[in-house]
Tab-separated table of C-alpha atoms and ligand atoms in Angstrom:
chain	number	residue	atom	x	y	z
A	274	MET	CA	-152.431	77.650	172.903
A	275	LEU	CA	-150.589	74.333	172.546
A	276	PRO	CA	-147.003	73.986	170.374
A	277	LEU	CA	-147.460	73.944	166.661
A	278	ASN	CA	-148.696	71.008	164.818
A	279	GLN	CA	-149.628	69.315	168.347
A	280	LEU	CA	-152.199	67.188	166.747
A	281	CYS	CA	-152.827	63.447	165.733
A	282	THR	CA	-150.180	62.836	162.896
A	283	LEU	CA	-149.435	60.306	160.275
A	284	ASP	CA	-145.971	60.714	159.006
A	285	CYS	CA	-145.820	59.018	155.800
A	286	HIS	CA	-142.323	59.214	155.014
A	287	ARG	CA	-141.856	57.508	158.366
A	288	ASP	CA	-144.916	55.101	158.642
A	289	GLY	CA	-146.131	54.821	155.121
A	290	PHE	CA	-150.023	55.754	154.008
A	291	GLU	CA	-152.186	53.637	156.457
A	292	LEU	CA	-154.034	54.919	159.258
A	293	THR	CA	-153.478	52.608	162.283
A	294	GLU	CA	-156.728	52.137	164.640
A	295	LYS	CA	-154.994	54.293	167.236
A	296	LEU	CA	-154.869	57.313	164.965
A	297	LYS	CA	-158.521	56.782	163.945
A	298	ASN	CA	-159.532	56.617	167.289
A	299	GLN	CA	-157.306	59.900	167.919
A	300	TYR	CA	-159.125	61.632	165.003
A	301	THR	CA	-162.198	60.655	166.637
A	302	GLU	CA	-161.174	62.393	169.901
A	303	GLU	CA	-159.596	65.439	168.516
A	304	GLY	CA	-161.589	66.292	165.233
A	305	ALA	CA	-158.205	66.733	162.961
A	306	ILE	CA	-155.424	64.838	161.511
A	307	LEU	CA	-152.378	65.878	160.147
A	308	VAL	CA	-151.149	63.592	157.240
A	309	LYS	CA	-147.395	64.738	156.679
A	310	GLY	CA	-145.835	64.137	153.198
A	311	LEU	CA	-148.881	62.475	151.771
A	312	PHE	CA	-148.123	63.759	148.545
A	313	SER	CA	-144.505	64.483	147.070
A	314	PRO	CA	-144.019	68.076	146.017
A	315	ASP	CA	-143.912	67.182	142.219
A	316	GLU	CA	-147.566	65.926	142.422
A	317	TYR	CA	-148.756	69.570	142.533
A	318	LEU	CA	-147.066	70.611	139.213
A	319	PRO	CA	-150.318	69.813	137.182
A	320	LEU	CA	-152.339	72.501	139.562
A	321	ARG	CA	-149.777	74.935	138.987
A	322	LYS	CA	-149.959	74.180	135.280
A	323	ASP	CA	-153.568	74.737	135.339
A	324	LEU	CA	-153.285	78.078	137.326
A	325	SER	CA	-150.373	79.456	134.937
A	326	GLY	CA	-152.395	78.307	131.986
A	327	ARG	CA	-155.594	79.941	133.252
A	328	LEU	CA	-153.465	83.153	134.155
A	329	SER	CA	-151.881	83.460	130.884
A	330	LEU	CA	-155.249	83.523	129.009
A	331	LEU	CA	-156.233	86.129	131.443
A	332	GLU	CA	-153.233	88.322	130.929
A	333	THR	CA	-153.618	88.050	127.116
A	334	HIS	CA	-157.584	88.842	127.530
A	335	PHE	CA	-156.708	92.092	129.699
A	336	GLY	CA	-153.730	92.975	127.743
A	337	ALA	CA	-151.343	92.519	130.475
A	338	ALA	CA	-147.665	91.077	129.777
A	339	SER	CA	-148.245	87.358	129.567
A	340	LEU	CA	-145.297	85.304	131.531
A	341	GLN	CA	-146.440	81.914	129.844
A	342	ASN	CA	-144.386	79.366	131.218
A	343	GLU	CA	-143.675	80.765	134.654
A	344	ASN	CA	-145.328	78.206	136.887
A	345	GLU	CA	-143.526	78.321	140.246
A	346	ILE	CA	-145.947	79.317	143.123
A	347	THR	CA	-143.968	82.675	143.684
A	348	GLN	CA	-144.093	83.486	139.944
A	349	ILE	CA	-148.031	82.743	140.018
A	350	SER	CA	-148.200	84.581	142.799
A	351	ASP	CA	-146.328	87.787	141.545
A	352	ARG	CA	-148.461	87.488	138.154
A	353	LEU	CA	-151.726	87.447	140.113
A	354	ARG	CA	-150.984	90.260	142.175
A	355	ASP	CA	-149.657	92.308	138.973
A	356	LEU	CA	-153.058	91.306	137.045
A	357	GLU	CA	-155.313	91.768	140.023
A	358	SER	CA	-153.874	95.304	140.808
A	359	SER	CA	-154.314	96.427	136.964
A	360	HIS	CA	-157.381	94.635	136.429
A	361	PRO	CA	-159.295	94.242	139.876
A	362	GLY	CA	-161.628	91.263	139.655
A	363	ALA	CA	-159.041	89.054	137.687
A	364	GLN	CA	-158.383	87.235	140.888
A	365	SER	CA	-162.215	86.200	141.300
A	366	ILE	CA	-162.404	85.105	137.926
A	367	LEU	CA	-159.336	82.825	138.238
A	368	TYR	CA	-160.775	81.550	141.465
A	369	ASP	CA	-163.960	80.502	139.855
A	370	SER	CA	-162.323	78.862	136.952
A	371	MET	CA	-160.302	76.425	138.986
A	372	ASN	CA	-163.423	74.901	140.365
A	373	ALA	CA	-163.357	72.914	137.047
A	374	ALA	CA	-159.821	72.368	136.496
A	375	PRO	CA	-159.001	68.815	135.729
A	376	SER	CA	-155.964	68.771	137.979
A	377	LEU	CA	-158.044	69.568	141.159
A	378	HIS	CA	-160.447	66.911	140.301
A	379	THR	CA	-157.506	64.393	139.787
A	380	MET	CA	-155.835	65.476	143.082
A	381	GLY	CA	-159.358	65.266	144.816
A	382	ALA	CA	-159.639	61.900	143.936
A	383	HIS	CA	-156.194	60.523	144.465
A	384	PRO	CA	-155.985	56.933	145.575
A	385	LYS	CA	-153.581	57.554	148.447
A	386	LEU	CA	-156.080	60.235	149.720
A	387	LEU	CA	-159.369	58.500	149.011
A	388	ALA	CA	-157.916	55.422	151.211
A	389	ILE	CA	-157.467	57.597	154.265
A	390	LEU	CA	-160.757	59.551	153.761
A	391	GLU	CA	-162.791	56.129	153.346
A	392	ALA	CA	-160.895	54.987	156.613
A	393	LEU	CA	-161.990	58.020	158.624
A	394	LEU	CA	-165.525	58.047	157.042
A	395	SER	CA	-166.754	54.914	155.053
A	396	PRO	CA	-166.086	53.235	151.786
A	397	GLU	CA	-169.161	55.234	150.443
A	398	ILE	CA	-168.075	59.064	150.110
A	399	SER	CA	-168.873	61.988	147.879
A	400	LEU	CA	-167.078	64.981	147.015
A	401	HIS	CA	-168.507	68.481	147.492
A	402	ASP	CA	-169.084	70.212	144.139
A	403	ARG	CA	-167.007	73.134	145.276
A	404	TYR	CA	-163.388	72.322	144.108
A	405	ILE	CA	-161.437	75.537	145.588
A	406	ILE	CA	-157.997	76.640	145.425
A	407	LEU	CA	-157.877	79.173	148.128
A	408	MET	CA	-156.131	82.500	146.875
A	409	SER	CA	-155.541	84.696	150.095
A	410	MET	CA	-154.050	87.856	148.930
A	411	PRO	CA	-151.311	89.489	151.121
A	412	GLN	CA	-152.941	91.847	153.979
A	413	ALA	CA	-156.495	91.328	152.538
A	414	GLU	CA	-159.323	91.042	155.104
A	415	TRP	CA	-162.769	90.941	153.446
A	416	HIS	CA	-162.426	87.418	151.882
A	417	LEU	CA	-160.377	86.025	154.966
A	418	ALA	CA	-162.588	83.663	157.147
A	419	THR	CA	-161.982	83.893	161.059
A	420	TRP	CA	-163.085	81.333	163.712
A	421	HIS	CA	-166.005	79.226	162.125
A	422	GLN	CA	-167.015	75.724	161.457
A	423	ASP	CA	-167.257	74.620	158.124
A	424	TRP	CA	-170.767	72.985	158.878
A	425	TYR	CA	-172.240	76.146	159.271
A	426	TYR	CA	-171.085	76.874	155.516
A	427	ASN	CA	-171.901	73.479	153.956
A	428	GLU	CA	-174.314	71.696	155.982
A	429	GLY	CA	-174.620	67.842	155.284
A	430	PRO	CA	-173.480	65.308	157.887
A	431	TYR	CA	-171.718	66.577	160.649
A	432	SER	CA	-168.661	63.923	160.096
A	433	THR	CA	-167.818	65.813	156.646
A	434	ILE	CA	-164.109	66.369	156.361
A	435	THR	CA	-162.533	69.352	154.948
A	436	LEU	CA	-159.243	68.788	153.146
A	437	TYR	CA	-156.376	71.573	153.477
A	438	ALA	CA	-153.219	71.198	151.553
A	439	PRO	CA	-151.054	74.219	150.945
A	440	LEU	CA	-149.416	74.638	147.550
A	441	GLN	CA	-146.289	76.423	149.403
A	442	LYS	CA	-144.775	76.303	152.779
A	443	THR	CA	-147.810	77.897	155.048
A	444	ASP	CA	-147.134	79.047	158.556
A	445	GLN	CA	-148.410	81.925	160.756
A	446	ASN	CA	-146.469	84.727	158.414
A	447	ASN	CA	-148.718	83.886	155.507
A	448	GLY	CA	-151.910	82.687	157.249
A	449	SER	CA	-151.721	79.271	158.253
A	450	LEU	CA	-154.921	77.467	160.299
A	451	THR	CA	-155.266	77.419	163.836
A	452	LEU	CA	-157.794	74.640	165.100
A	453	ALA	CA	-159.625	73.926	168.349
A	454	LEU	CA	-159.173	70.365	169.039
A	455	GLY	CA	-162.213	68.323	170.693
A	456	GLU	CA	-164.791	70.867	170.079
A	457	HIS	CA	-166.562	68.877	167.383
A	458	ARG	CA	-168.077	66.473	169.941
A	459	LYS	CA	-170.363	69.572	171.209
A	460	ALA	CA	-173.318	70.549	169.278
A	461	PRO	CA	-172.779	73.046	166.399
A	462	VAL	CA	-172.888	76.639	167.458
A	463	ALA	CA	-174.746	79.504	165.957
A	464	HIS	CA	-172.598	81.953	163.551
A	465	ASP	CA	-173.244	85.611	163.007
A	466	GLU	CA	-171.172	88.803	162.479
A	467	HIS	CA	-168.864	89.199	165.208
A	468	ASP	CA	-165.637	90.992	165.777
A	469	HIS	CA	-162.421	88.977	165.691
A	470	GLY	CA	-160.232	92.010	164.745
A	471	ILE	CA	-160.530	91.952	160.921
A	472	ASN	CA	-163.126	93.375	158.390
A	473	THR	CA	-164.489	90.466	156.870
A	474	LYS	CA	-167.738	89.282	155.004
A	475	TRP	CA	-167.528	85.716	156.871
A	476	HIS	CA	-169.917	84.929	159.663
A	477	SER	CA	-168.127	83.440	162.763
A	478	LEU	CA	-168.140	81.979	166.190
A	479	PRO	CA	-168.967	84.367	168.941
A	480	PRO	CA	-165.567	85.525	170.535
A	481	GLU	CA	-166.661	84.505	173.855
A	482	VAL	CA	-166.987	80.926	172.842
A	483	VAL	CA	-163.677	80.876	171.143
A	484	GLN	CA	-161.901	82.158	174.436
A	485	GLN	CA	-163.152	79.064	176.080
A	486	TYR	CA	-161.345	76.634	173.942
A	487	ASP	CA	-158.865	74.850	175.727
A	488	ARG	CA	-156.832	72.816	173.135
A	489	VAL	CA	-155.792	75.455	170.559
A	490	VAL	CA	-153.354	74.182	168.064
A	491	PRO	CA	-151.281	76.299	165.337
A	492	THR	CA	-150.189	74.557	162.441
A	493	ALA	CA	-147.462	75.013	159.824
A	494	LEU	CA	-147.452	72.794	156.559
A	495	GLU	CA	-144.940	71.953	153.934
A	496	VAL	CA	-145.844	71.417	150.434
A	497	GLY	CA	-147.333	67.637	150.423
A	498	ASP	CA	-148.946	67.836	153.783
A	499	VAL	CA	-152.568	67.430	154.068
A	500	LEU	CA	-154.699	68.375	157.095
A	501	LEU	CA	-158.190	66.839	157.419
A	502	PHE	CA	-160.585	67.940	160.027
A	503	HIS	CA	-164.131	67.448	160.903
A	504	SER	CA	-166.960	69.892	159.925
A	505	LEU	CA	-167.558	71.084	163.559
A	506	THR	CA	-163.750	71.797	164.446
A	507	PRO	CA	-163.620	75.395	164.865
A	508	HIS	CA	-160.692	76.778	162.989
A	509	THR	CA	-159.210	80.197	161.724
A	510	PRO	CA	-156.920	81.287	159.355
A	511	CYS	CA	-154.699	84.175	160.079
A	512	LYS	CA	-153.887	87.017	158.122
A	513	ASN	CA	-151.450	86.622	155.157
A	514	GLN	CA	-148.562	89.110	156.256
A	515	SER	CA	-146.237	87.843	153.656
A	516	ASP	CA	-145.614	89.263	149.980
A	517	TYR	CA	-146.945	86.141	148.350
A	518	VAL	CA	-150.530	84.920	147.601
A	519	ARG	CA	-151.339	82.082	149.888
A	520	PHE	CA	-152.577	79.005	147.604
A	521	VAL	CA	-154.489	76.111	149.372
A	522	LEU	CA	-156.341	73.177	147.787
A	523	ASN	CA	-159.361	73.162	149.875
A	524	LEU	CA	-161.947	70.204	149.370
A	525	ARG	CA	-164.645	68.550	151.379
A	526	TYR	CA	-165.940	64.938	151.496
A	527	ARG	CA	-169.322	63.577	152.900
A	528	ASP	CA	-170.129	60.224	154.049
A	529	LEU	CA	-172.838	58.762	152.140
A	530	ARG	CA	-173.518	56.202	154.702
A	531	ASP	CA	-174.529	58.762	157.364
A	532	PRO	CA	-178.136	57.527	158.401
A	533	GLN	CA	-179.580	61.090	158.430
A	534	PHE	CA	-177.952	62.142	155.255
A	535	LEU	CA	-179.324	59.206	153.734
A	536	ARG	CA	-182.974	60.023	155.094
A	537	ASP	CA	-182.622	63.475	153.456
A	538	GLY	CA	-181.678	61.842	149.730
A	539	TRP	CA	-178.176	62.929	150.171
A	540	ARG	CA	-179.521	66.596	149.957
A	541	ILE	CA	-178.334	69.449	152.218
A	542	LYS	CA	-180.813	71.605	154.192
A	543	ASP	CA	-181.066	75.458	153.899
A	544	ILE	CA	-177.793	77.575	154.147
A	545	THR	CA	-178.984	80.790	152.680
A	546	HIS	CA	-177.991	82.865	155.685
A	547	ALA	CA	-174.293	81.748	154.897
A	548	ARG	CA	-174.452	82.148	151.458
A	549	ARG	CA	-176.046	85.698	151.668
A	550	ALA	CA	-173.137	86.658	154.049
A	551	MET	CA	-170.434	85.230	151.387
A	552	GLN	CA	-172.072	87.489	148.739
A	553	ARG	CA	-171.936	90.592	150.187
A	554	THR	CA	-169.101	92.938	148.741
A	555	ALA	CA	-166.787	95.207	150.795
A	556	SER	CA	-168.326	98.607	151.723
B	1643	AKG	O1	-157.119	79.477	154.699
B	1643	AKG	C1	-157.996	79.878	154.789
B	1643	AKG	O2	-158.067	81.065	154.310
B	1643	AKG	C2	-159.549	79.231	155.164
B	1643	AKG	C3	-159.676	77.938	154.977
B	1643	AKG	C4	-160.880	77.500	155.753
B	1643	AKG	O3	-161.392	78.082	156.765
B	1643	AKG	C5	-161.468	75.986	155.512
B	1643	AKG	O4	-160.640	75.316	154.745
B	1643	AKG	O5	-162.344	75.942	155.940
């Protein structure tokens, strides 16, 4: 395992928002880039307001105590944990409703972000239709991913980039990501049910393949940091061992100039196997 955050990094506080050729080449080599301080923490307020507003409606709907204006991330977490424990399934309703939250769409199309993505992909990019705020509950395993490549779950061009931007400080204690650098230059690896030590619905990479990765990097991110990685970069979150829900903005960007994607009419191929796995409920 390499030291924390030992990956190609653009530090926006120090170097501004533009990717140099050197960083672009490093991204091509490594399959991941950390953009430190791309956003300022206050740019996350609209996301927290959308989370809090939807939570208030659900609290009222379910007859739970409604804490209208509590929109700090720890307060949103406490409210969500309370609501989910009194009304199991509420978290899943909130999760699905965030897909259409205006703040997610605004963040996903932020000019600072698009400039970086266009430099890494091309001027013609498209956003995957799932706008996700991950909500990883403390100690939860069933909905938690383990070692995988995003391409298995989303298809499209290999070059597709995943964006991972936490709404609170995220480290190994609350389940930050670990990445395997350089592996995206190999062919995609078949996924299936494998034992990585947690009881999850996610299909994953074979443990014997994971054991061979030689550039494994754990990450720790602050609010405002954005991690971008290639759809074939293997990665895994760890279990959230904290007392708070881990909230992460999670989006995907595809390159419309990719020749095969264009030949496919910008449509994706069959991902039934992965979809079926994700629809399973815990037994
Ligand atoms: O952080 C998580 O829980 C999973 C994130 C992930 O695997 C992804 O963004 O593809």
